Coordinates of C-alpha atoms in Angstrom, one line a residue:
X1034 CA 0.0 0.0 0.0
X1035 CA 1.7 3.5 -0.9
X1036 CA 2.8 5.4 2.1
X1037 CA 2.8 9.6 2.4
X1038 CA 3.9 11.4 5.1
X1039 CA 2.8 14.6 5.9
X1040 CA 5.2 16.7 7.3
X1041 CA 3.9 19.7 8.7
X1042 CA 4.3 22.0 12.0
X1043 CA 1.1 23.6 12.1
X1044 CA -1.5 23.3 15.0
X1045 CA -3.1 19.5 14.6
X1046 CA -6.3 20.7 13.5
X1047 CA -5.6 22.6 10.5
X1048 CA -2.6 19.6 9.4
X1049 CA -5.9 16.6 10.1
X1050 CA -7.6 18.6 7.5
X1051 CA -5.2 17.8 4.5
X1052 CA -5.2 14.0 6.8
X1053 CA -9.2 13.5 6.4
X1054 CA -9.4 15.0 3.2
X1055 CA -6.9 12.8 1.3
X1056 CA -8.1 10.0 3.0
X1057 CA -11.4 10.1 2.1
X1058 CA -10.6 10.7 -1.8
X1059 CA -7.9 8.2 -1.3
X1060 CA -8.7 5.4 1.2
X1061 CA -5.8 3.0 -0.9
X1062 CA -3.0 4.9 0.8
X1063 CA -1.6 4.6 4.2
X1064 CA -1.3 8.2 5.7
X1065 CA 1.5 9.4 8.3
X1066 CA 1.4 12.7 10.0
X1067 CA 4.7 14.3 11.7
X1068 CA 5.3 17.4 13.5
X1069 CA 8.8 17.1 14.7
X1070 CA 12.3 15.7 13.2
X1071 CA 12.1 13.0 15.2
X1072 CA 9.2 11.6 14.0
X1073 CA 9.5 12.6 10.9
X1074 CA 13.2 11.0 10.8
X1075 CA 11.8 8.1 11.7
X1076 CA 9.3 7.8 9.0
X1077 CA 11.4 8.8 5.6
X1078 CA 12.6 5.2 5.3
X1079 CA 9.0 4.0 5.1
X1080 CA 7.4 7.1 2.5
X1081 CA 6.4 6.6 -0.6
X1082 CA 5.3 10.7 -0.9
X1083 CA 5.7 13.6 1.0
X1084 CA 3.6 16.0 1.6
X1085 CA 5.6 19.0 3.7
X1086 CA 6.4 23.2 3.0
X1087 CA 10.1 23.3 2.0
X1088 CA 10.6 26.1 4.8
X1089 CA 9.3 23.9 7.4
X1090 CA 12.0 21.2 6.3
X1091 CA 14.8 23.5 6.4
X1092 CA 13.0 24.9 10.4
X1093 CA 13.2 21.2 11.3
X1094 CA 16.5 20.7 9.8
X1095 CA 15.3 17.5 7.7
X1096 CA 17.5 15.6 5.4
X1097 CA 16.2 13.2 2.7
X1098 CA 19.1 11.3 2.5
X1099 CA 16.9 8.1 4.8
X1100 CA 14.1 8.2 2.3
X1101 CA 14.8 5.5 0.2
X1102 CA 11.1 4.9 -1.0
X1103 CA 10.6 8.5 -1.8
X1104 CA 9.6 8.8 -5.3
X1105 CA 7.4 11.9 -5.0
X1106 CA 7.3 15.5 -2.6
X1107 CA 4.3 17.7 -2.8
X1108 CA 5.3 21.1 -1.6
X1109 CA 2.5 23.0 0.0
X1110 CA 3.9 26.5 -0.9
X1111 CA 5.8 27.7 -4.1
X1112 CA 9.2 28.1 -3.0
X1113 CA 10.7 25.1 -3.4
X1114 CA 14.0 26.3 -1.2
X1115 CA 14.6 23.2 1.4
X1116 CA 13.3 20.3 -0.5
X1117 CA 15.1 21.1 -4.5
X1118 CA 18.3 22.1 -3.0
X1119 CA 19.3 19.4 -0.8
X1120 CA 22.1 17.3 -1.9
X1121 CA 20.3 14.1 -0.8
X1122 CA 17.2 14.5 -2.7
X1123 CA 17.9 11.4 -5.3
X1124 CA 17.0 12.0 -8.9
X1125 CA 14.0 9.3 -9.1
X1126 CA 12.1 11.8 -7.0
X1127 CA 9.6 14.0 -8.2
X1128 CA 8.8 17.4 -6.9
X1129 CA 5.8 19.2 -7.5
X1130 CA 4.7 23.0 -5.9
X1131 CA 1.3 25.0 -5.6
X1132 CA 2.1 27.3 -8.0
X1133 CA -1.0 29.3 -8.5
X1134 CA -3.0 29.8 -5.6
X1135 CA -1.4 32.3 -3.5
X1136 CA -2.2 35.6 -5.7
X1137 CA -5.2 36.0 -3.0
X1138 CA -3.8 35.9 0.6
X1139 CA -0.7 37.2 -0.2
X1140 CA -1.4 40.3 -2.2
X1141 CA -3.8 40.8 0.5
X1142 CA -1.4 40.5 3.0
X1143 CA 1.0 43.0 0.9
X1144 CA -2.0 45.2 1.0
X1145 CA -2.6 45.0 5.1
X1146 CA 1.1 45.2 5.1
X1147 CA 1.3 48.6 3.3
X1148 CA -1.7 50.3 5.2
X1149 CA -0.6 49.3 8.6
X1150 CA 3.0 50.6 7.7
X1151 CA 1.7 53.7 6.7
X1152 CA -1.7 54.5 9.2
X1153 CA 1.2 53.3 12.0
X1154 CA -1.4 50.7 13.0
X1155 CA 1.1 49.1 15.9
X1156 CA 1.5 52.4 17.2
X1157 CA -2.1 52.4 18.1
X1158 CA -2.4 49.0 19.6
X1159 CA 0.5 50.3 22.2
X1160 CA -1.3 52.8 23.0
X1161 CA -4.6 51.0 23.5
X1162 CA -2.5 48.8 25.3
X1163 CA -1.3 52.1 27.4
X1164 CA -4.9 53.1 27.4
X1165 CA -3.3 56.4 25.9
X1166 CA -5.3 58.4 23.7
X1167 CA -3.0 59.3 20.6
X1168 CA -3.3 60.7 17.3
X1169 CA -1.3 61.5 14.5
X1170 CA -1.8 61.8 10.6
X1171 CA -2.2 58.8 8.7
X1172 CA -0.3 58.4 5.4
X1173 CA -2.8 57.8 1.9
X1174 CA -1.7 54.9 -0.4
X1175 CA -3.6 57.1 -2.5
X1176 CA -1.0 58.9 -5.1
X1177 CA 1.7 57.0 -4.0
X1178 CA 4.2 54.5 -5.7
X1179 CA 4.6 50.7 -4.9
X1180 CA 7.8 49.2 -6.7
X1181 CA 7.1 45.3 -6.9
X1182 CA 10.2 42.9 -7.1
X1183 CA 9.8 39.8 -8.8
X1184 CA 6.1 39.5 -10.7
X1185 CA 4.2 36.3 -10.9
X1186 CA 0.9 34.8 -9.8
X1187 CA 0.8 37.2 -6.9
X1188 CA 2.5 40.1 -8.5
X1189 CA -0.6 39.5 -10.7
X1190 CA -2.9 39.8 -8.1
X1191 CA -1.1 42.8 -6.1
X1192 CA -1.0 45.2 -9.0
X1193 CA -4.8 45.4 -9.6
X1194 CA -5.6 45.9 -6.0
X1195 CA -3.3 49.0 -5.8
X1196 CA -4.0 50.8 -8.7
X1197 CA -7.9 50.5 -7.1
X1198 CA -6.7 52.4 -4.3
X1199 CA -5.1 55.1 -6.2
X1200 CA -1.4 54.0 -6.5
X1201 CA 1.0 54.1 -9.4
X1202 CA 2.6 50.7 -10.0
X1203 CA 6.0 49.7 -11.4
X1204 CA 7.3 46.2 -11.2
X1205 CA 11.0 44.9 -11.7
X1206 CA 11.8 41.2 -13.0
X1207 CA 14.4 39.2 -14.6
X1208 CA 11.7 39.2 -17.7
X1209 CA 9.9 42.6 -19.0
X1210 CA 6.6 42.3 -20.4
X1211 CA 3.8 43.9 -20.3
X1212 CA 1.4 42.9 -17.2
X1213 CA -2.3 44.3 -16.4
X1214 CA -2.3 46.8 -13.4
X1215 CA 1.4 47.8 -13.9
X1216 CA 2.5 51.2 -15.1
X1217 CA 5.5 50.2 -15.9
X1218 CA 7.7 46.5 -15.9
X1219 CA 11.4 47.4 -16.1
X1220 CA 14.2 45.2 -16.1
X1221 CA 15.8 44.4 -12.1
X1222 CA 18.7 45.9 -13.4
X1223 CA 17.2 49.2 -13.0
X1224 CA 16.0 48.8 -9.8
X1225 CA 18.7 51.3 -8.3
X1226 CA 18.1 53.8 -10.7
X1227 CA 14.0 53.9 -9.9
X1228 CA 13.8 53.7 -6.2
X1229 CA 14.2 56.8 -5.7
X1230 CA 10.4 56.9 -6.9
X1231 CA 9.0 54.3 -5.3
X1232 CA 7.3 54.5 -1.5
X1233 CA 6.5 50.8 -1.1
X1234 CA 9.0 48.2 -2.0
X1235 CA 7.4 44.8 -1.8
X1236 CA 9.3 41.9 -1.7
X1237 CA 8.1 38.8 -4.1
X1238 CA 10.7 37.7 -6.1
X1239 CA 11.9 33.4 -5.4
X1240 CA 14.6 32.9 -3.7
X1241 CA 17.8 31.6 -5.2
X1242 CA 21.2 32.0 -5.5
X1243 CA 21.2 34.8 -7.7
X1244 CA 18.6 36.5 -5.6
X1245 CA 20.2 35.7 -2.0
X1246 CA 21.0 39.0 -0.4
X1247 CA 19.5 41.0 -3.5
X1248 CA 18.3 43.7 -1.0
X1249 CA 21.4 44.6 0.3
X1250 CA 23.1 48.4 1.4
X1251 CA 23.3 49.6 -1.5
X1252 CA 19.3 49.6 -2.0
X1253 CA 18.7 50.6 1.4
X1254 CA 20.9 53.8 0.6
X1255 CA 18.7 54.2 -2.8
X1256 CA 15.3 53.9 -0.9
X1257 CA 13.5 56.9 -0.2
X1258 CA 14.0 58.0 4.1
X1259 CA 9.8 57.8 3.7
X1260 CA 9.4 54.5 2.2
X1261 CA 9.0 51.3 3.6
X1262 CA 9.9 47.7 2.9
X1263 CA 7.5 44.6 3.2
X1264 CA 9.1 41.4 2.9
X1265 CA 6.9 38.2 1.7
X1266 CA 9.6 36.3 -0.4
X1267 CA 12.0 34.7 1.6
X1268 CA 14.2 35.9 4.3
X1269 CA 17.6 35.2 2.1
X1270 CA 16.9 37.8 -0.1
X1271 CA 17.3 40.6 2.1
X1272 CA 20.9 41.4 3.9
X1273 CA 19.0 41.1 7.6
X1274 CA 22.3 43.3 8.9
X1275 CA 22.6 45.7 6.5
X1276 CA 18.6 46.2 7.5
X1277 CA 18.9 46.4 11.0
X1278 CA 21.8 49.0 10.0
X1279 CA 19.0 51.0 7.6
X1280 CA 16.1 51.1 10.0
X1281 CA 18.8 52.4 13.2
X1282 CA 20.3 54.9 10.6
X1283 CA 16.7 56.1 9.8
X1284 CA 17.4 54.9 5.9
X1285 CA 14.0 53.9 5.5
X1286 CA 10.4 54.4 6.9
X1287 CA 10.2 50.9 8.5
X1288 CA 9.0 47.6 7.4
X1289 CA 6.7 44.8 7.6
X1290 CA 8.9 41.4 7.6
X1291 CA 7.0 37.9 7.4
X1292 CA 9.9 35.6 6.5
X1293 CA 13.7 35.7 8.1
X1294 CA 16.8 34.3 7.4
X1295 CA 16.3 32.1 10.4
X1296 CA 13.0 30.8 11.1
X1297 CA 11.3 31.0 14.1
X1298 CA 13.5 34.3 14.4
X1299 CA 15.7 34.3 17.5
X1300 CA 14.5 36.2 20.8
X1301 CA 17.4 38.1 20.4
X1302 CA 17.2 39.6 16.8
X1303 CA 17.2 43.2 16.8
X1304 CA 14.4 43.2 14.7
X1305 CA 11.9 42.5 17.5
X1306 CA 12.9 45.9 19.0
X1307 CA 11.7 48.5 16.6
X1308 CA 8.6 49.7 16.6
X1309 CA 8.4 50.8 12.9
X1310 CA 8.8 47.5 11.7
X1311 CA 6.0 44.7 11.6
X1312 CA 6.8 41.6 12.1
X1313 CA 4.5 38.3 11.2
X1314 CA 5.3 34.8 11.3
X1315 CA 5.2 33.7 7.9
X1316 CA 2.0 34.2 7.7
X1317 CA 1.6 36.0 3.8
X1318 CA 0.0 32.7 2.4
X1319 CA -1.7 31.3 5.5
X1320 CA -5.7 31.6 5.3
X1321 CA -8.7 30.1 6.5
X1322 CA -8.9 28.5 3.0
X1323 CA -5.8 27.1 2.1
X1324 CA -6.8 23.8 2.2
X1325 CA -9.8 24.4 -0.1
X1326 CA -7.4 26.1 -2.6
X1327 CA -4.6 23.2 -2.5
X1328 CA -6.7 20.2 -2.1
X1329 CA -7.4 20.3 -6.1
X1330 CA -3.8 19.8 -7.3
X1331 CA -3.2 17.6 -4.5
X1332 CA -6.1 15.7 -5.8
X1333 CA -4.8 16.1 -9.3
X1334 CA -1.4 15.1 -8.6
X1335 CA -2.1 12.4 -6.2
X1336 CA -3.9 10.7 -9.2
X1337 CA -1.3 11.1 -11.6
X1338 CA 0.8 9.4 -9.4
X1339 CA -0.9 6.7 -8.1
X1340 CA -1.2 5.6 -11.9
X1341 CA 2.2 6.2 -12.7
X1342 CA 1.2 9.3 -14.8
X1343 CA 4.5 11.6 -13.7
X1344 CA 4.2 13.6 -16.9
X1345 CA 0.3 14.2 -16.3
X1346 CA 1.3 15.9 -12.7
X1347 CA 0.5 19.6 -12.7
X1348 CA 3.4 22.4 -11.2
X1349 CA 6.1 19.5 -11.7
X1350 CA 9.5 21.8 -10.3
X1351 CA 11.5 19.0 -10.7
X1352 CA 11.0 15.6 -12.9
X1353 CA 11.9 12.1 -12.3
X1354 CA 15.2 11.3 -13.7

C-alpha cells in the first residue's frame, strides 16, 4: 500500500484537514502525519510521498538522505527552497509546488502590510495597550508609488488591487513584459536607478542563488527616508544586517517582515525591538482556505501518481530522472 507522510508544523487541526481529506478521496493509501524531526526521521525510510512546505524542512532541519522509498514530494507553498536544493534528494524523486494559488492571501497580506505601515497601526495597539489616547496623521496609499520585485501569480494579483486604491505601479523582473495593473515593468537591473520613486517596496521575487542578499546596502541607501519595505519572499533575499543598520540609521520608513533568514526568528534579533517595523510569522500565504485552494492539485497530482502518470502531474519543479 503507498505510504505519504505529511510533514507539517502547524497546529493539529488545521494539518488533520489535508489528513481526512486525502483519506477520504484516497482510502488506498496509508497516511502518516509528523510534527517534529524526530518523527518525521523516523518515518522517511518508510514514504512513498511527502507531503511538507520546504521552509518547514529546512526549520526542522530535515535531510532526505533516509528516504529511500521517496519517489514523489508535494510542496505545499511555491518556494521550493529546502526540498530542490538538498544534496540528498535522489533523482528518481519527483517534486511538484502549488504554484497558483497564492495571488489571494498574499497580495492581500501585501496590502494589510502597506496600510498598517503607513496609518502606524502598531502604534495604536501600544497605545490601546497604554490606554493612551493618541493621534497622529495617517499616510494615503492614494497617489503613491509601490515598486514590486519579482512579478508572478501574486505580482498579478497585487497590481490590480493598488492601482484601485489610487497607486502608481511599477514592477522589476528578470523578464519585462507587459502585465495588467502595472504602469511600468522594467528590467531588475534598473531597480537602483528607480527607487528613488517608489514609496513601497514589496518583496516577491523566489529565492535563489542569484537572488540571496538582493536587498542589500546599497538599495537601502537608494530607498526613499519615507518609504518602507515589506518582505513576503523569503528571508535570504534581504541582507538582515545591513537592515537592521537602515532602520537604526533612519534609511527607510520601517518595514513589515514575514519571513527571516532564520525561522522562528531568534529572541534576540534586533528586529523585534523597533517599533516601525512589523513583524508576522510567515504568515503572507496562510488563510482560512488554504486547504480548499490546494486540495485540487493535490487531488490532481495524487492521481497522476498513483497511476504512474508523472508527466500528467501539474506544477512538476522537478522531474523524475
Amino acid at each position: 500500500m503507498p505510504r505519504l507522510l505529511i510533514v507539517l508544523t502547524f497546529p493539529p487541526d488545521v494539518t488533520e484537514q489535508y489528513r481526512v481529506q486525502l483519506s477520504q478521496k484516497f482510502p488506498d493509501i496509508e497516511i502518516e502525519v509528523a510534527a517534529t524531526a524526530d518523527k518525521a526521521t523516523a518515518a522517511f525510510p518508510q514514504a512513498d510521498m511527502l507531503l511538507t512546505f520546504g521552509q518547514m524542512m529546512k526549520n526542522l532541519k530535515l535531510e532526505l538522505g533516509g528516504a529511500a522509498k521517496l519517489r514523489w514530494v508535494q510542496a505545499l507553498g511555491t518556494g521550493l527552497d529546502g526540498i530542490t536544493d538538498q544534496p540528498a534528494l535522489k533523482p528518481q524523486v519527483t517534486v511538484t509546488s502549488l504554484h497558483g494559488v497564492h495571488g489571494a492571501p498574499v497580495s492581500e497580506a501585501a496590502l494589510a502590510s502597506m496600510l498598517a505601515l503607513s496609518r502606524d497601526l502598531p502604534g495604536f495597539v501600544r497605545a490601546q495597550d497604554e490606554h493612551a489616547w493618541k493621534r497622529w496623521p495617517a499616510k494615503l496609499l492614494q497617489d503613491k508609488t509601490c515598486g514590486i520585485l519579482g512579478i508572478g501569480v501574486i505580482a498579478e494579483a497585487l497590481a490590480p488591487k493598488c492601482k484601485a486604491l489610487g497607486m502608481k505601479v511599477v514592477g522589476f523582473t528578470s523578464a519585462p513584459r507587459q502585465v495588467a495593473g502595472f504602469d511600468r515593468v522594467l528590467p531588475a537591473s534598473d531597480l537602483i536607478k528607480t527607487l528613488p520613486e517608489i514609496d513601497h517596496f514589496v518583496l516577491l521575487t523566489p529565492y535563489s542563488a542569484a537572488t540571496h542578499h538582493m536587498i542589500n546596502a546599497e538599495v537601502f541607501a537608494a530607498m526613499k527616508p519615507t518609504a518602507f519595505l515589506t518582505n513576503l519572499a523569503r528571508g535570504g533575499v534581504v541582507d538582515e544586517d545591513a537592515l537592521i543598520e537602515a532602520l537604526r540609521q533612519k534609511k527607510i520608513a520601517g518595514a513589515a517582515l514575514d519571513v527571516f533568514n532564520q525561522e522562528p526568528l531568534p529572541p534576540d534579533s534586533p528586529l523585534w525591538t523597533f517599533k516601525n517595523v512589523i513583524i508576522t510569522t510567515h504568515q503572507g500565504g496562510f488563510c482560512d482556505t488554504y486547504v480548499d485552494l490546494a486540495m485540487p492539485i493535490l487531488e490532481h497530482n495524487m492521481r497522476c501518481f498513483l497511476k504512474g502518470d508523472l508527466k500528467g502531474m501539474m506544477n512538476v519543479a522537478r522531474a523524475a530522472a
